[in-house]
Amino acid sequence: MKNLLFICYFFFSIHSLYPQSRSESIAITGNVEIPLNLTIKDLQQMNVVSGTDFKVVNTSGEIRKEFKTYKGVLLNELLDKAKIVLQSPKEKGKIYFVATATDGYTAIFSYHEIFNNPAGDKVLVLFEENGKTIDKDGVFVLIAGTDKITGARHVKWLKSIEVKKL
Protein backbone atom coordinates (compact mmCIF):
# COMPACT_ATOMS: atom_id res chain seq x y z
CA MET A 1 0.00 0.00 0.00
CA LYS A 2 2.86 2.39 0.83
CA ASN A 3 4.39 1.70 -2.58
CA LEU A 4 1.11 2.47 -4.31
CA LEU A 5 0.79 5.75 -2.41
CA PHE A 6 4.38 6.67 -3.28
CA ILE A 7 3.81 5.92 -6.97
CA CYS A 8 0.61 8.01 -7.01
CA TYR A 9 2.33 10.87 -5.20
CA PHE A 10 5.31 10.76 -7.57
CA PHE A 11 3.10 10.65 -10.68
CA PHE A 12 0.95 13.59 -9.62
CA SER A 13 3.97 15.59 -8.43
CA ILE A 14 5.74 15.22 -11.77
CA HIS A 15 2.53 15.88 -13.67
CA SER A 16 2.00 19.16 -11.79
CA LEU A 17 5.38 20.47 -12.98
CA TYR A 18 3.95 20.89 -16.46
CA PRO A 19 1.11 23.14 -17.56
CA GLN A 20 -2.29 21.56 -17.82
CA SER A 21 -3.10 23.23 -21.13
CA ARG A 22 -1.77 25.40 -23.89
CA SER A 23 -3.39 28.68 -24.66
CA GLU A 24 -4.08 29.24 -28.35
CA SER A 25 -4.73 32.92 -27.65
CA ILE A 26 -3.75 35.71 -25.28
CA ALA A 27 -6.45 37.54 -23.35
CA ILE A 28 -5.80 41.19 -22.53
CA THR A 29 -8.27 42.18 -19.85
CA GLY A 30 -8.79 44.32 -16.79
CA ASN A 31 -8.63 48.09 -16.83
CA VAL A 32 -9.00 48.39 -20.63
CA GLU A 33 -11.60 49.85 -22.99
CA ILE A 34 -11.28 46.99 -25.49
CA PRO A 35 -10.67 43.53 -23.99
CA LEU A 36 -8.75 41.46 -26.53
CA ASN A 37 -8.33 37.78 -27.29
CA LEU A 38 -5.41 37.56 -29.72
CA THR A 39 -4.23 34.57 -31.78
CA ILE A 40 -0.95 34.01 -33.60
CA LYS A 41 -2.58 35.27 -36.80
CA ASP A 42 -3.58 38.49 -35.02
CA LEU A 43 -0.01 39.05 -33.81
CA GLN A 44 1.45 38.26 -37.24
CA GLN A 45 -0.67 41.08 -38.71
CA MET A 46 0.69 43.63 -36.24
CA ASN A 47 4.08 45.35 -36.22
CA VAL A 48 6.32 42.27 -35.87
CA VAL A 49 9.70 42.73 -34.19
CA SER A 50 12.52 40.33 -35.07
CA GLY A 51 15.59 39.75 -32.96
CA THR A 52 18.61 37.52 -32.49
CA ASP A 53 20.65 35.99 -29.68
CA PHE A 54 18.39 36.16 -26.63
CA LYS A 55 19.44 34.09 -23.63
CA VAL A 56 17.21 33.02 -20.75
CA VAL A 57 19.47 33.32 -17.69
CA ASN A 58 18.57 32.11 -14.18
CA THR A 59 19.61 33.60 -10.83
CA SER A 60 22.74 31.43 -10.79
CA GLY A 61 23.85 32.91 -14.10
CA GLU A 62 23.17 29.69 -16.02
CA ILE A 63 21.88 29.97 -19.56
CA ARG A 64 18.67 27.91 -19.50
CA LYS A 65 17.60 28.52 -23.09
CA GLU A 66 18.80 30.38 -26.16
CA PHE A 67 16.86 31.94 -28.98
CA LYS A 68 19.09 32.32 -32.04
CA THR A 69 16.22 34.21 -33.70
CA TYR A 70 12.77 35.27 -32.54
CA LYS A 71 9.68 37.14 -33.70
CA GLY A 72 7.00 38.81 -31.65
CA VAL A 73 5.09 41.97 -30.85
CA LEU A 74 5.97 44.61 -28.28
CA LEU A 75 3.87 44.42 -25.13
CA ASN A 76 3.26 48.19 -25.30
CA GLU A 77 1.71 47.79 -28.77
CA LEU A 78 -0.69 45.12 -27.49
CA LEU A 79 -1.64 47.33 -24.54
CA ASP A 80 -2.15 50.34 -26.82
CA LYS A 81 -4.53 48.25 -28.92
CA ALA A 82 -6.56 47.40 -25.79
CA LYS A 83 -6.63 51.09 -24.72
CA ILE A 84 -5.77 51.34 -21.04
CA VAL A 85 -8.40 53.24 -19.05
CA LEU A 86 -6.93 56.31 -17.32
CA GLN A 87 -9.04 58.93 -15.54
CA SER A 88 -6.03 61.28 -15.40
CA PRO A 89 -2.33 61.15 -16.35
CA LYS A 90 -1.45 60.90 -12.64
CA GLU A 91 -2.96 57.39 -12.59
CA LYS A 92 -0.14 56.06 -14.80
CA GLY A 93 1.97 55.49 -11.68
CA LYS A 94 -0.72 53.19 -10.29
CA ILE A 95 -1.11 50.99 -13.37
CA TYR A 96 0.64 47.63 -13.66
CA PHE A 97 0.41 44.57 -15.87
CA VAL A 98 0.29 40.92 -14.80
CA ALA A 99 1.40 38.39 -17.40
CA THR A 100 0.13 34.91 -16.48
CA ALA A 101 0.98 31.46 -17.85
CA THR A 102 -1.35 28.47 -18.02
CA ASP A 103 0.56 26.93 -15.09
CA GLY A 104 -0.04 30.00 -12.91
CA TYR A 105 3.44 31.54 -13.25
CA THR A 106 3.30 35.35 -13.30
CA ALA A 107 5.48 38.33 -14.11
CA ILE A 108 4.65 41.95 -13.31
CA PHE A 109 5.50 45.14 -15.19
CA SER A 110 4.72 48.77 -14.33
CA TYR A 111 3.14 51.29 -16.70
CA HIS A 112 6.24 53.52 -16.64
CA GLU A 113 8.57 50.58 -17.27
CA ILE A 114 6.66 49.60 -20.42
CA PHE A 115 5.78 53.03 -21.83
CA ASN A 116 8.34 55.53 -20.45
CA ASN A 117 11.55 53.53 -20.25
CA PRO A 118 13.81 52.06 -22.95
CA ALA A 119 13.25 48.68 -21.25
CA GLY A 120 9.70 48.71 -22.64
CA ASP A 121 11.13 48.48 -26.16
CA LYS A 122 12.49 45.03 -25.28
CA VAL A 123 9.42 43.46 -23.63
CA LEU A 124 7.90 41.20 -26.26
CA VAL A 125 5.25 38.56 -26.70
CA LEU A 126 6.94 36.00 -28.93
CA PHE A 127 5.19 33.64 -31.31
CA GLU A 128 8.26 32.33 -33.15
CA GLU A 129 11.65 31.08 -31.98
CA ASN A 130 14.58 29.83 -34.02
CA GLY A 131 12.59 30.06 -37.26
CA LYS A 132 9.62 27.98 -36.05
CA THR A 133 6.35 28.60 -34.24
CA ILE A 134 6.69 28.07 -30.51
CA ASP A 135 5.55 24.62 -29.47
CA LYS A 136 7.35 23.18 -26.45
CA ASP A 137 6.82 26.28 -24.31
CA GLY A 138 3.23 26.86 -25.37
CA VAL A 139 2.16 29.07 -28.25
CA PHE A 140 3.26 32.42 -26.79
CA VAL A 141 6.24 33.40 -24.64
CA LEU A 142 6.82 36.77 -22.97
CA ILE A 143 10.41 38.01 -22.60
CA ALA A 144 11.94 41.06 -20.93
CA GLY A 145 15.05 41.68 -22.99
CA THR A 146 16.85 44.17 -20.75
CA ASP A 147 16.53 42.22 -17.48
CA LYS A 148 19.85 40.98 -16.04
CA ILE A 149 18.16 37.77 -14.88
CA THR A 150 15.97 37.19 -17.92
CA GLY A 151 14.54 33.93 -16.60
CA ALA A 152 12.62 35.60 -13.77
CA ARG A 153 10.16 37.27 -16.16
CA HIS A 154 10.35 34.73 -18.98
CA VAL A 155 6.71 33.63 -19.14
CA LYS A 156 6.26 30.41 -21.09
CA TRP A 157 2.73 29.21 -21.90
CA LEU A 158 1.50 32.83 -21.77
CA LYS A 159 -2.30 32.97 -21.60
CA SER A 160 -3.20 36.44 -20.34
CA ILE A 161 -2.12 39.97 -19.59
CA GLU A 162 -4.26 41.76 -17.06
CA VAL A 163 -4.18 45.53 -16.63
CA LYS A 164 -4.60 46.45 -12.96
CA LYS A 165 -4.59 49.58 -10.84
CA LEU A 166 -3.30 50.02 -7.28
PDB file of C-alpha atoms in Angstrom, residues 19-131:
ATOM      1  CA  PRO A  19       1.108  23.137 -17.556  1.00  0.00           C
ATOM      2  CA  GLN A  20      -2.293  21.563 -17.819  1.00  0.00           C
ATOM      3  CA  SER A  21      -3.096  23.228 -21.126  1.00  0.00           C
ATOM      4  CA  ARG A  22      -1.765  25.399 -23.890  1.00  0.00           C
ATOM      5  CA  SER A  23      -3.387  28.678 -24.658  1.00  0.00           C
ATOM      6  CA  GLU A  24      -4.078  29.237 -28.349  1.00  0.00           C
ATOM      7  CA  SER A  25      -4.734  32.924 -27.653  1.00  0.00           C
ATOM      8  CA  ILE A  26      -3.747  35.715 -25.280  1.00  0.00           C
ATOM      9  CA  ALA A  27      -6.454  37.540 -23.347  1.00  0.00           C
ATOM     10  CA  ILE A  28      -5.798  41.194 -22.532  1.00  0.00           C
ATOM     11  CA  THR A  29      -8.270  42.176 -19.852  1.00  0.00           C
ATOM     12  CA  GLY A  30      -8.790  44.322 -16.794  1.00  0.00           C
ATOM     13  CA  ASN A  31      -8.633  48.092 -16.827  1.00  0.00           C
ATOM     14  CA  VAL A  32      -9.002  48.395 -20.632  1.00  0.00           C
ATOM     15  CA  GLU A  33     -11.599  49.849 -22.992  1.00  0.00           C
ATOM     16  CA  ILE A  34     -11.281  46.989 -25.486  1.00  0.00           C
ATOM     17  CA  PRO A  35     -10.674  43.527 -23.994  1.00  0.00           C
ATOM     18  CA  LEU A  36      -8.748  41.458 -26.533  1.00  0.00           C
ATOM     19  CA  ASN A  37      -8.329  37.781 -27.293  1.00  0.00           C
ATOM     20  CA  LEU A  38      -5.406  37.559 -29.725  1.00  0.00           C
ATOM     21  CA  THR A  39      -4.226  34.571 -31.775  1.00  0.00           C
ATOM     22  CA  ILE A  40      -0.950  34.009 -33.601  1.00  0.00           C
ATOM     23  CA  LYS A  41      -2.583  35.272 -36.800  1.00  0.00           C
ATOM     24  CA  ASP A  42      -3.578  38.485 -35.017  1.00  0.00           C
ATOM     25  CA  LEU A  43      -0.010  39.054 -33.811  1.00  0.00           C
ATOM     26  CA  GLN A  44       1.451  38.265 -37.239  1.00  0.00           C
ATOM     27  CA  GLN A  45      -0.668  41.080 -38.714  1.00  0.00           C
ATOM     28  CA  MET A  46       0.692  43.629 -36.240  1.00  0.00           C
ATOM     29  CA  ASN A  47       4.083  45.348 -36.217  1.00  0.00           C
ATOM     30  CA  VAL A  48       6.319  42.266 -35.866  1.00  0.00           C
ATOM     31  CA  VAL A  49       9.704  42.725 -34.193  1.00  0.00           C
ATOM     32  CA  SER A  50      12.523  40.329 -35.069  1.00  0.00           C
ATOM     33  CA  GLY A  51      15.589  39.745 -32.958  1.00  0.00           C
ATOM     34  CA  THR A  52      18.607  37.515 -32.490  1.00  0.00           C
ATOM     35  CA  ASP A  53      20.646  35.990 -29.684  1.00  0.00           C
ATOM     36  CA  PHE A  54      18.388  36.162 -26.631  1.00  0.00           C
ATOM     37  CA  LYS A  55      19.445  34.095 -23.625  1.00  0.00           C
ATOM     38  CA  VAL A  56      17.211  33.018 -20.753  1.00  0.00           C
ATOM     39  CA  VAL A  57      19.466  33.322 -17.686  1.00  0.00           C
ATOM     40  CA  ASN A  58      18.566  32.111 -14.183  1.00  0.00           C
ATOM     41  CA  THR A  59      19.605  33.603 -10.828  1.00  0.00           C
ATOM     42  CA  SER A  60      22.741  31.427 -10.793  1.00  0.00           C
ATOM     43  CA  GLY A  61      23.851  32.911 -14.103  1.00  0.00           C
ATOM     44  CA  GLU A  62      23.173  29.687 -16.019  1.00  0.00           C
ATOM     45  CA  ILE A  63      21.876  29.972 -19.564  1.00  0.00           C
ATOM     46  CA  ARG A  64      18.672  27.908 -19.499  1.00  0.00           C
ATOM     47  CA  LYS A  65      17.601  28.523 -23.086  1.00  0.00           C
ATOM     48  CA  GLU A  66      18.804  30.376 -26.158  1.00  0.00           C
ATOM     49  CA  PHE A  67      16.857  31.943 -28.977  1.00  0.00           C
ATOM     50  CA  LYS A  68      19.089  32.322 -32.038  1.00  0.00           C
ATOM     51  CA  THR A  69      16.218  34.209 -33.700  1.00  0.00           C
ATOM     52  CA  TYR A  70      12.770  35.268 -32.538  1.00  0.00           C
ATOM     53  CA  LYS A  71       9.685  37.143 -33.700  1.00  0.00           C
ATOM     54  CA  GLY A  72       7.005  38.811 -31.646  1.00  0.00           C
ATOM     55  CA  VAL A  73       5.094  41.972 -30.855  1.00  0.00           C
ATOM     56  CA  LEU A  74       5.969  44.614 -28.279  1.00  0.00           C
ATOM     57  CA  LEU A  75       3.869  44.424 -25.128  1.00  0.00           C
ATOM     58  CA  ASN A  76       3.262  48.186 -25.298  1.00  0.00           C
ATOM     59  CA  GLU A  77       1.715  47.789 -28.766  1.00  0.00           C
ATOM     60  CA  LEU A  78      -0.691  45.118 -27.489  1.00  0.00           C
ATOM     61  CA  LEU A  79      -1.641  47.328 -24.537  1.00  0.00           C
ATOM     62  CA  ASP A  80      -2.148  50.340 -26.819  1.00  0.00           C
ATOM     63  CA  LYS A  81      -4.525  48.252 -28.923  1.00  0.00           C
ATOM     64  CA  ALA A  82      -6.561  47.395 -25.795  1.00  0.00           C
ATOM     65  CA  LYS A  83      -6.632  51.088 -24.722  1.00  0.00           C
ATOM     66  CA  ILE A  84      -5.770  51.337 -21.041  1.00  0.00           C
ATOM     67  CA  VAL A  85      -8.398  53.243 -19.055  1.00  0.00           C
ATOM     68  CA  LEU A  86      -6.933  56.310 -17.315  1.00  0.00           C
ATOM     69  CA  GLN A  87      -9.042  58.928 -15.540  1.00  0.00           C
ATOM     70  CA  SER A  88      -6.034  61.276 -15.403  1.00  0.00           C
ATOM     71  CA  PRO A  89      -2.333  61.152 -16.350  1.00  0.00           C
ATOM     72  CA  LYS A  90      -1.453  60.897 -12.641  1.00  0.00           C
ATOM     73  CA  GLU A  91      -2.958  57.386 -12.593  1.00  0.00           C
ATOM     74  CA  LYS A  92      -0.143  56.056 -14.796  1.00  0.00           C
ATOM     75  CA  GLY A  93       1.975  55.492 -11.679  1.00  0.00           C
ATOM     76  CA  LYS A  94      -0.721  53.189 -10.287  1.00  0.00           C
ATOM     77  CA  ILE A  95      -1.112  50.990 -13.375  1.00  0.00           C
ATOM     78  CA  TYR A  96       0.639  47.632 -13.662  1.00  0.00           C
ATOM     79  CA  PHE A  97       0.407  44.568 -15.871  1.00  0.00           C
ATOM     80  CA  VAL A  98       0.292  40.923 -14.797  1.00  0.00           C
ATOM     81  CA  ALA A  99       1.396  38.390 -17.400  1.00  0.00           C
ATOM     82  CA  THR A 100       0.129  34.911 -16.481  1.00  0.00           C
ATOM     83  CA  ALA A 101       0.978  31.458 -17.845  1.00  0.00           C
ATOM     84  CA  THR A 102      -1.347  28.470 -18.023  1.00  0.00           C
ATOM     85  CA  ASP A 103       0.559  26.925 -15.094  1.00  0.00           C
ATOM     86  CA  GLY A 104      -0.038  30.004 -12.906  1.00  0.00           C
ATOM     87  CA  TYR A 105       3.442  31.539 -13.251  1.00  0.00           C
ATOM     88  CA  THR A 106       3.301  35.349 -13.304  1.00  0.00           C
ATOM     89  CA  ALA A 107       5.480  38.335 -14.112  1.00  0.00           C
ATOM     90  CA  ILE A 108       4.649  41.950 -13.307  1.00  0.00           C
ATOM     91  CA  PHE A 109       5.503  45.141 -15.188  1.00  0.00           C
ATOM     92  CA  SER A 110       4.720  48.770 -14.333  1.00  0.00           C
ATOM     93  CA  TYR A 111       3.145  51.290 -16.699  1.00  0.00           C
ATOM     94  CA  HIS A 112       6.239  53.520 -16.643  1.00  0.00           C
ATOM     95  CA  GLU A 113       8.568  50.584 -17.271  1.00  0.00           C
ATOM     96  CA  ILE A 114       6.663  49.600 -20.424  1.00  0.00           C
ATOM     97  CA  PHE A 115       5.778  53.030 -21.830  1.00  0.00           C
ATOM     98  CA  ASN A 116       8.336  55.526 -20.449  1.00  0.00           C
ATOM     99  CA  ASN A 117      11.553  53.534 -20.252  1.00  0.00           C
ATOM    100  CA  PRO A 118      13.810  52.056 -22.953  1.00  0.00           C
ATOM    101  CA  ALA A 119      13.252  48.678 -21.254  1.00  0.00           C
ATOM    102  CA  GLY A 120       9.699  48.708 -22.645  1.00  0.00           C
ATOM    103  CA  ASP A 121      11.128  48.480 -26.156  1.00  0.00           C
ATOM    104  CA  LYS A 122      12.491  45.029 -25.276  1.00  0.00           C
ATOM    105  CA  VAL A 123       9.421  43.457 -23.634  1.00  0.00           C
ATOM    106  CA  LEU A 124       7.900  41.203 -26.262  1.00  0.00           C
ATOM    107  CA  VAL A 125       5.252  38.559 -26.700  1.00  0.00           C
ATOM    108  CA  LEU A 126       6.937  35.996 -28.928  1.00  0.00           C
ATOM    109  CA  PHE A 127       5.190  33.636 -31.312  1.00  0.00           C
ATOM    110  CA  GLU A 128       8.263  32.333 -33.154  1.00  0.00           C
ATOM    111  CA  GLU A 129      11.651  31.080 -31.979  1.00  0.00           C
ATOM    112  CA  ASN A 130      14.583  29.826 -34.024  1.00  0.00           C
ATOM    113  CA  GLY A 131      12.586  30.063 -37.256  1.00  0.00           C
TER     114      GLY A 131
END
